[in-house]
Structure formats: C-alpha cells, structure tokens
Amino acid sequence: MAEKVTEKVSLSASIARFREVGLLGFIILLSIVVQLRNSSFLTLENLNDMITNTAILSILAIGMMLVIITGGIDLSIGATLALSGMIAALTVGAYPNLNPILAILLGILVGVVSGGILGVIISKGGVLPIIATLGMMYIFRGLTFMVSGGKWVSAHQMPASFKGIATGSFLGVNNLILIAVITYLAFFYFINHTRTGRQIYAVGSNPDSAKISGINHNRIIWLVYTLMGGISGLAGVLWVSKFASAQGDTASGYELTVIAACVLGGVNIAGGSGKISGLILGSVLIGILNNALPLINVSPFWQMGIQGSIILIAVVLNALVKRGVDLNALMRRKI
C-alpha cells in the first residue's frame, strides 16, 4: 500500500515539475497537426496575426492571475474594459489632437478607479469576490451605456493617431505585442522580486498565517483588484483602438476566456500558485485554438466543445497535481 502511495506521490510530483513542459509539448504537437491540415497555419503572416490577436488576452490574464492567486475572481473585467474603452473613444472623438499616450493613461485611470472601488467592497466590506464582481459588472455595463447614450463610437469618429496605438508598429513589431512584452516583464519583476509580490502569494496560500506574520491582508486584496482594474483599463483602450469601434457590449463574456487562459497556464483556481511562464503558454494555447480551429474547418459548435474539454482536462490535472504535492509534503513530515 505504501508503495502505491509513494508511486502516486512521485507521479504527481513529476506532473507538477514538468507541467509547463507538457503544455509546451502539447502546443507544438497541436501546431504540427494543424499545419498538416492547413499549410498556411505556420506562415509568418498567420503567426504574427495570431500573436497580435492574443496580446490583449495575455495582458488581461496577468491581472486575473494575481486575483486568482489571492483566492478571488473578477467577473467585471469585460465591463471595465468596455467602460474604459468607451470613455477613451469619446474623449479622442471630442479632442482629435489628443496625444495617444494621454488616451492610454485615461483608460488606465478609469480602470484603476473601477478596480479600486471593487477592491474596497471586497477587502473592507467583506463581500465575496464572485458576488461583488458580478454586481459591479452590471454597474460598469450600465455606466458604459449611460456615458455613450446607448450609441457606438465608430472608426470615422476616431483619429488615425488613436487607431495607430494598436495597428502601428515599432522596429517592425506590432505595438500590441510590444505593450504585452513590457507588461509581462514589469509584472515578472513585481511578482518575483518585490516584497509585495511575495505577499500576494502568501495571502493566497494561507490567509491566516499571512495575517499572523504581519501582512496587511486587506491592503493586498485591494491592491490586486486595483491592478486588475488598471490592466482592464489599458486593455480597453487597446481593444477599441484595434477594432476601431467602442460599444456598450464590448468584450461581453471575455472574462471567461481570460480565466480559461489562467487555468490552462497552471494557475490554481483555489489560490496560492501561478507563474508568468505558464500564463504565457496558457494564453498562447487559447490563441492557437481560436486561430487554428477555423483554419481546419471545425464547426463553431465543436470549437466551443473542444475548448471546454481542454479547459476541463487542465482543471483536473491541476487538482491532481495539488493533491500530489500536498501528499508529498505530508509524507515528508517527521513524526
């Protein structure tokens, strides 16, 4: 019996150790299969389009990872994105000569305020994250329709400089990709090399121990939702610039795709663990599925089923990994 337990622990520990390698291998295998079905998949043009289309998703996934690590969830990011993008679009429509950087900062500011309010409700008010974010999602959607008067902001109402935020390039690299890379580098440093970054993991791993050790639990919770709001605000400006359209229902339901990218990337939905490297792979896999399945003429109904199945498998594997790691730690304790 002991041998079976030991084998199970060893297997689970191996899965935990090589999970990202396995995900990378799956991505490579999937790419090869799709390429055999459609030779245009691995062309530079298609790969560039796929990475560009995945950039906004990957940026949002960073903020969602921080929220999930603390044991929370944010269902309002799509609504925050829409509100920020709408306000930025209306502003540049009224002031065509506005510097694009100021438009980005405006979107981030709207997101930070939205996320900060949400963080206060959760950290100070003690409201469950899923309830608070669900309620704020409807509030932000309503505000988006209110500020726009229920109308759209279309491409001809936006100056070329604003649309160039997402469509332009620097040294041949699309701006969306550059912004995503810069964002990842900044948060990689924040998470791995700052005291606050380590405290975020501590709060998610064991909230009671974190409080005993002197970590300000409420401040950390408020911080991650504020950061999520700021990232959503940035994504809102990028989204509206990319699609040259601001609508009240922009990115409706997109929060589920972001959560899926996190889960696929190995972020523990129960909190306490998650890595930037895994997050990149999870976002890339979602991007490949969105790009590849239509290329090989998979029915839209099957596309949803395939994505859901892959996400479910990832959740099950993560649960098995966590159980194995916990069991491994238990067996190593000296009695």
Coordinates of C-alpha atoms in Angstrom, one line a residue:
M1 CA 0.0 0.0 0.0
A2 CA 2.8 2.3 0.9
E3 CA 4.5 1.6 -2.4
K4 CA 1.3 2.6 -4.3
V5 CA 1.1 5.9 -2.3
T6 CA 4.8 6.5 -3.0
E7 CA 4.3 5.9 -6.7
K8 CA 1.3 8.2 -6.7
V9 CA 3.2 11.0 -5.0
S10 CA 6.2 10.5 -7.3
L11 CA 3.9 10.7 -10.4
S12 CA 2.1 13.8 -9.1
A13 CA 5.4 15.5 -8.3
S14 CA 6.6 14.7 -11.8
I15 CA 3.5 16.2 -13.3
A16 CA 4.0 19.3 -11.2
R17 CA 7.6 19.6 -12.2
F18 CA 7.1 19.1 -15.9
R19 CA 3.5 20.6 -16.3
E20 CA 4.8 23.6 -18.3
V21 CA 7.0 21.4 -20.5
G22 CA 4.0 19.2 -21.1
L23 CA 1.8 22.2 -22.1
L24 CA 4.6 23.4 -24.4
G25 CA 4.8 19.9 -26.0
F26 CA 1.0 19.9 -26.5
I27 CA 1.2 23.3 -28.2
I28 CA 3.9 22.1 -30.5
L29 CA 2.0 18.8 -31.3
L30 CA -1.2 20.8 -31.9
S31 CA 0.6 23.2 -34.2
I32 CA 2.1 20.3 -36.2
V33 CA -1.3 18.6 -36.6
V34 CA -3.0 21.9 -37.7
Q35 CA -0.1 22.6 -40.1
L36 CA -0.6 19.2 -41.8
R37 CA -4.2 20.0 -42.3
N38 CA -3.6 23.6 -43.4
S39 CA -0.2 24.7 -44.7
S40 CA -0.9 28.4 -44.1
F41 CA -1.0 28.0 -40.3
L42 CA 2.7 28.3 -39.6
T43 CA 3.3 31.1 -42.1
L44 CA 4.9 34.3 -40.7
E45 CA 1.8 36.3 -41.6
N46 CA -0.6 34.0 -39.8
L47 CA 1.7 33.6 -36.7
N48 CA 2.0 37.4 -36.5
D49 CA -1.8 37.8 -36.7
M50 CA -2.3 35.1 -34.1
I51 CA 0.2 36.7 -31.6
T52 CA -1.3 40.1 -32.2
N53 CA -4.8 38.8 -31.6
T54 CA -3.7 37.1 -28.4
A55 CA -1.8 40.1 -26.9
I56 CA -4.8 41.7 -25.2
L57 CA -5.9 38.4 -23.8
S58 CA -2.4 37.8 -22.4
I59 CA -2.3 41.2 -20.8
L60 CA -5.6 40.7 -19.0
A61 CA -4.5 37.3 -17.9
I62 CA -1.7 38.8 -15.8
G63 CA -4.1 40.8 -13.7
M64 CA -6.5 37.8 -13.4
M65 CA -3.7 35.6 -12.2
L66 CA -2.9 38.0 -9.3
V67 CA -6.6 38.0 -8.4
I68 CA -6.9 34.2 -8.5
I69 CA -3.7 33.7 -6.6
T70 CA -5.3 35.5 -3.6
G71 CA -8.2 33.1 -3.8
G72 CA -10.5 35.6 -5.6
I73 CA -12.1 36.0 -9.0
D74 CA -13.1 39.1 -11.1
L75 CA -16.1 38.8 -13.4
S76 CA -16.2 42.5 -14.1
I77 CA -13.1 42.9 -16.3
G78 CA -15.0 42.8 -19.6
A79 CA -17.3 45.6 -18.3
T80 CA -14.4 47.6 -17.0
L81 CA -12.7 47.2 -20.4
A82 CA -15.8 48.4 -22.2
L83 CA -16.2 51.4 -19.9
S84 CA -12.6 52.4 -20.2
G85 CA -12.5 52.0 -23.9
M86 CA -15.7 53.9 -24.4
I87 CA -14.6 56.9 -22.3
A88 CA -11.2 56.9 -24.2
A89 CA -13.0 56.7 -27.5
L90 CA -15.5 59.5 -26.7
T91 CA -12.6 61.7 -25.4
V92 CA -10.4 61.3 -28.6
G93 CA -13.6 61.8 -30.7
A94 CA -14.1 65.2 -28.9
Y95 CA -10.4 66.1 -29.0
P96 CA -8.9 64.5 -32.1
N97 CA -5.5 66.1 -31.4
L98 CA -5.2 64.4 -28.0
N99 CA -1.9 62.6 -27.6
P100 CA -2.4 58.8 -27.8
I101 CA -0.4 58.3 -24.6
L102 CA -2.8 60.5 -22.7
A103 CA -5.7 58.4 -24.1
I104 CA -4.0 55.3 -22.7
L105 CA -3.4 56.9 -19.4
L106 CA -7.1 58.0 -19.3
G107 CA -8.2 54.4 -19.9
I108 CA -5.8 53.1 -17.2
L109 CA -7.1 55.8 -14.7
V110 CA -10.7 54.8 -15.3
G111 CA -9.8 51.1 -14.8
V112 CA -7.8 51.9 -11.6
V113 CA -10.8 53.8 -10.1
S114 CA -13.1 51.0 -11.0
G115 CA -10.8 48.3 -9.6
G116 CA -10.1 50.4 -6.5
I117 CA -13.8 50.7 -5.7
L118 CA -14.2 47.0 -6.2
G119 CA -11.2 46.2 -4.0
V120 CA -12.7 48.3 -1.2
I121 CA -16.0 46.5 -1.4
I122 CA -14.2 43.1 -1.2
S123 CA -11.5 43.9 1.3
K124 CA -13.3 46.3 3.6
G125 CA -16.9 45.3 3.0
G126 CA -16.2 41.6 3.3
V127 CA -18.3 40.8 0.2
L128 CA -17.5 37.6 -1.6
P129 CA -15.5 38.3 -4.8
I130 CA -17.8 36.5 -7.1
I131 CA -20.8 38.5 -5.8
A132 CA -19.1 41.8 -5.7
T133 CA -17.6 41.5 -9.2
L134 CA -20.9 40.2 -10.6
G135 CA -22.7 43.2 -9.3
M136 CA -20.1 45.7 -10.4
M137 CA -20.1 44.1 -13.8
Y138 CA -23.7 45.2 -14.4
I139 CA -22.9 48.6 -12.9
F140 CA -20.0 49.2 -15.2
R141 CA -22.0 48.0 -18.2
G142 CA -24.8 50.4 -17.3
L143 CA -22.3 53.2 -17.0
T144 CA -20.9 52.4 -20.4
F145 CA -24.3 52.7 -22.0
M146 CA -25.0 55.9 -20.0
V147 CA -21.8 57.8 -21.0
S148 CA -22.3 56.8 -24.6
G149 CA -26.1 57.5 -24.7
G150 CA -26.5 53.9 -26.0
K151 CA -24.6 54.8 -29.2
W152 CA -21.5 53.4 -30.8
V153 CA -18.3 55.2 -31.5
S154 CA -17.2 54.1 -34.9
A155 CA -13.9 54.2 -36.8
H156 CA -14.6 57.5 -38.6
Q157 CA -15.0 59.3 -35.2
M158 CA -11.6 58.2 -34.1
P159 CA -8.4 60.0 -35.2
A160 CA -5.7 58.0 -37.0
S161 CA -3.3 58.5 -34.2
F162 CA -5.6 56.7 -31.7
K163 CA -6.2 53.8 -34.1
G164 CA -2.5 53.6 -34.6
I165 CA -2.0 52.6 -30.9
A166 CA -2.9 49.0 -31.8
T167 CA -2.3 48.9 -35.6
G168 CA 1.1 50.7 -35.6
S169 CA 4.5 49.1 -35.1
F170 CA 8.0 49.9 -33.8
L171 CA 11.0 48.4 -35.5
G172 CA 8.7 46.1 -37.4
V173 CA 6.9 44.7 -34.3
N174 CA 3.3 45.5 -33.7
N175 CA 2.6 47.9 -30.8
L176 CA 0.2 45.4 -29.1
I177 CA 3.0 42.8 -28.9
L178 CA 5.4 45.4 -27.5
I179 CA 3.0 46.5 -24.9
A180 CA 2.3 42.9 -23.9
V181 CA 6.0 42.2 -23.6
I182 CA 6.7 45.3 -21.5
T183 CA 3.7 44.4 -19.3
Y184 CA 4.9 40.9 -18.7
L185 CA 8.5 42.0 -17.9
A186 CA 7.2 44.6 -15.4
F187 CA 4.9 42.1 -13.6
F188 CA 7.5 39.3 -13.7
Y189 CA 9.8 41.6 -11.7
F190 CA 7.0 42.7 -9.4
I191 CA 5.8 39.2 -8.6
N192 CA 9.2 37.6 -8.2
H193 CA 11.5 40.3 -6.9
T194 CA 9.4 42.5 -4.6
R195 CA 8.1 42.1 -1.1
T196 CA 4.5 42.9 -2.1
G197 CA 4.7 40.2 -4.9
R198 CA 5.7 37.6 -2.4
Q199 CA 2.9 38.8 0.0
I200 CA 0.3 38.2 -2.7
Y201 CA 1.3 34.5 -2.8
A202 CA 1.4 34.3 0.9
V203 CA -2.2 35.7 1.2
G204 CA -3.4 33.1 -1.3
S205 CA -1.5 30.2 0.1
N206 CA -2.6 30.6 3.8
P207 CA -4.6 33.8 4.7
D208 CA -4.5 33.1 8.4
S209 CA -0.7 32.6 8.5
A210 CA -0.2 35.7 6.4
K211 CA -2.2 37.8 8.9
I212 CA -0.2 36.3 11.8
S213 CA 3.1 37.1 10.1
G214 CA 2.0 40.8 9.8
I215 CA 0.9 41.0 6.2
N216 CA -1.9 43.5 5.7
H217 CA -4.4 41.2 4.1
N218 CA -6.9 43.9 3.2
R219 CA -4.3 46.0 1.5
I220 CA -3.1 43.1 -0.6
I221 CA -6.7 42.2 -1.7
W222 CA -7.4 45.9 -2.5
L223 CA -4.1 46.1 -4.5
V224 CA -4.7 43.1 -6.7
Y225 CA -8.2 44.3 -7.7
T226 CA -6.9 47.8 -8.3
L227 CA -4.1 46.4 -10.5
M228 CA -6.7 44.2 -12.3
G229 CA -8.8 47.3 -13.0
G230 CA -5.8 49.3 -14.3
I231 CA -4.9 46.4 -16.6
S232 CA -8.5 46.2 -17.8
G233 CA -8.4 49.9 -18.5
L234 CA -5.3 49.5 -20.6
A235 CA -6.9 46.6 -22.4
G236 CA -10.0 48.7 -23.1
V237 CA -8.0 51.4 -24.9
L238 CA -6.1 48.7 -26.9
W239 CA -9.3 46.8 -27.8
V240 CA -11.1 49.9 -29.0
S241 CA -8.0 51.1 -31.0
K242 CA -7.6 47.6 -32.5
F243 CA -11.2 47.1 -33.6
A244 CA -11.8 50.9 -34.2
S245 CA -15.2 50.5 -32.5
A246 CA -16.5 51.2 -29.0
Q247 CA -19.8 49.6 -28.0
G248 CA -21.7 49.1 -24.8
D249 CA -21.4 45.3 -25.1
T250 CA -17.7 45.3 -26.0
A251 CA -15.8 42.2 -24.6
S252 CA -19.0 40.8 -23.2
G253 CA -18.2 37.4 -21.6
Y254 CA -14.5 37.8 -22.3
E255 CA -13.7 37.4 -18.6
L256 CA -14.4 33.7 -19.0
T257 CA -11.7 33.4 -21.8
V258 CA -9.2 35.2 -19.6
I259 CA -9.9 32.8 -16.7
A260 CA -9.5 29.9 -19.1
A261 CA -6.1 31.1 -20.1
C262 CA -5.1 31.3 -16.5
V263 CA -6.3 27.8 -15.7
L264 CA -4.6 26.4 -18.8
G265 CA -1.4 28.1 -17.7
G266 CA -1.4 26.2 -14.3
V267 CA -2.8 29.0 -12.1
N268 CA -4.5 27.2 -9.2
I269 CA -8.2 28.3 -9.2
A270 CA -8.2 27.8 -5.4
G271 CA -5.4 30.3 -5.0
G272 CA -1.8 30.3 -3.8
S273 CA 0.1 29.4 -7.0
G274 CA 0.7 30.6 -10.6
K275 CA 3.6 31.5 -12.8
I276 CA 4.1 34.1 -15.6
S277 CA 5.7 31.5 -17.8
G278 CA 2.7 29.2 -17.5
L279 CA 0.4 32.1 -18.1
I280 CA 2.1 32.8 -21.4
L281 CA 1.7 29.2 -22.5
G282 CA -2.0 29.2 -21.5
S283 CA -2.7 32.4 -23.5
V284 CA -0.8 31.1 -26.5
L285 CA -2.9 27.8 -26.4
I286 CA -6.1 29.8 -26.3
G287 CA -4.8 31.9 -29.2
I288 CA -3.9 28.8 -31.2
L289 CA -7.3 27.2 -30.7
N290 CA -9.1 30.4 -31.8
N291 CA -6.9 30.7 -34.8
A292 CA -6.4 27.0 -35.8
L293 CA -9.8 25.5 -35.4
P294 CA -11.5 27.8 -38.1
L295 CA -8.5 27.1 -40.4
I296 CA -9.2 23.4 -40.4
N297 CA -12.9 24.0 -40.9
V298 CA -14.1 22.8 -37.4
S299 CA -17.7 23.7 -36.7
P300 CA -18.2 26.7 -34.4
F301 CA -20.2 24.4 -32.1
W302 CA -17.4 21.9 -31.9
Q303 CA -14.9 24.7 -31.3
M304 CA -16.6 25.6 -28.1
G305 CA -16.8 21.9 -27.1
I306 CA -13.1 21.3 -27.8
Q307 CA -12.0 24.4 -25.9
G308 CA -14.2 23.5 -23.0
S309 CA -12.9 19.9 -22.9
I310 CA -9.3 21.1 -22.9
I311 CA -10.0 23.5 -20.0
L312 CA -11.7 20.8 -18.0
I313 CA -8.8 18.5 -18.5
A314 CA -6.4 21.3 -17.3
V315 CA -8.5 21.8 -14.2
V316 CA -8.5 18.1 -13.4
L317 CA -4.7 17.9 -13.9
N318 CA -4.2 20.9 -11.7
A319 CA -6.3 19.3 -9.0
L320 CA -4.3 16.1 -9.2
V321 CA -1.0 18.0 -9.1
K322 CA -2.1 19.9 -6.0
R323 CA -3.2 16.8 -4.3
G324 CA 0.0 15.0 -5.1
V325 CA 2.2 17.9 -3.9
D326 CA 0.2 18.1 -0.6
L327 CA 0.5 14.4 -0.1
N328 CA 4.2 14.5 -0.9
A329 CA 4.7 17.2 1.7
L330 CA 2.7 15.2 4.3
M331 CA 4.8 12.1 3.8
R332 CA 8.0 14.1 4.3
R333 CA 7.0 15.3 7.7
K334 CA 8.9 13.9 10.6
I335 CA 6.7 12.4 13.3

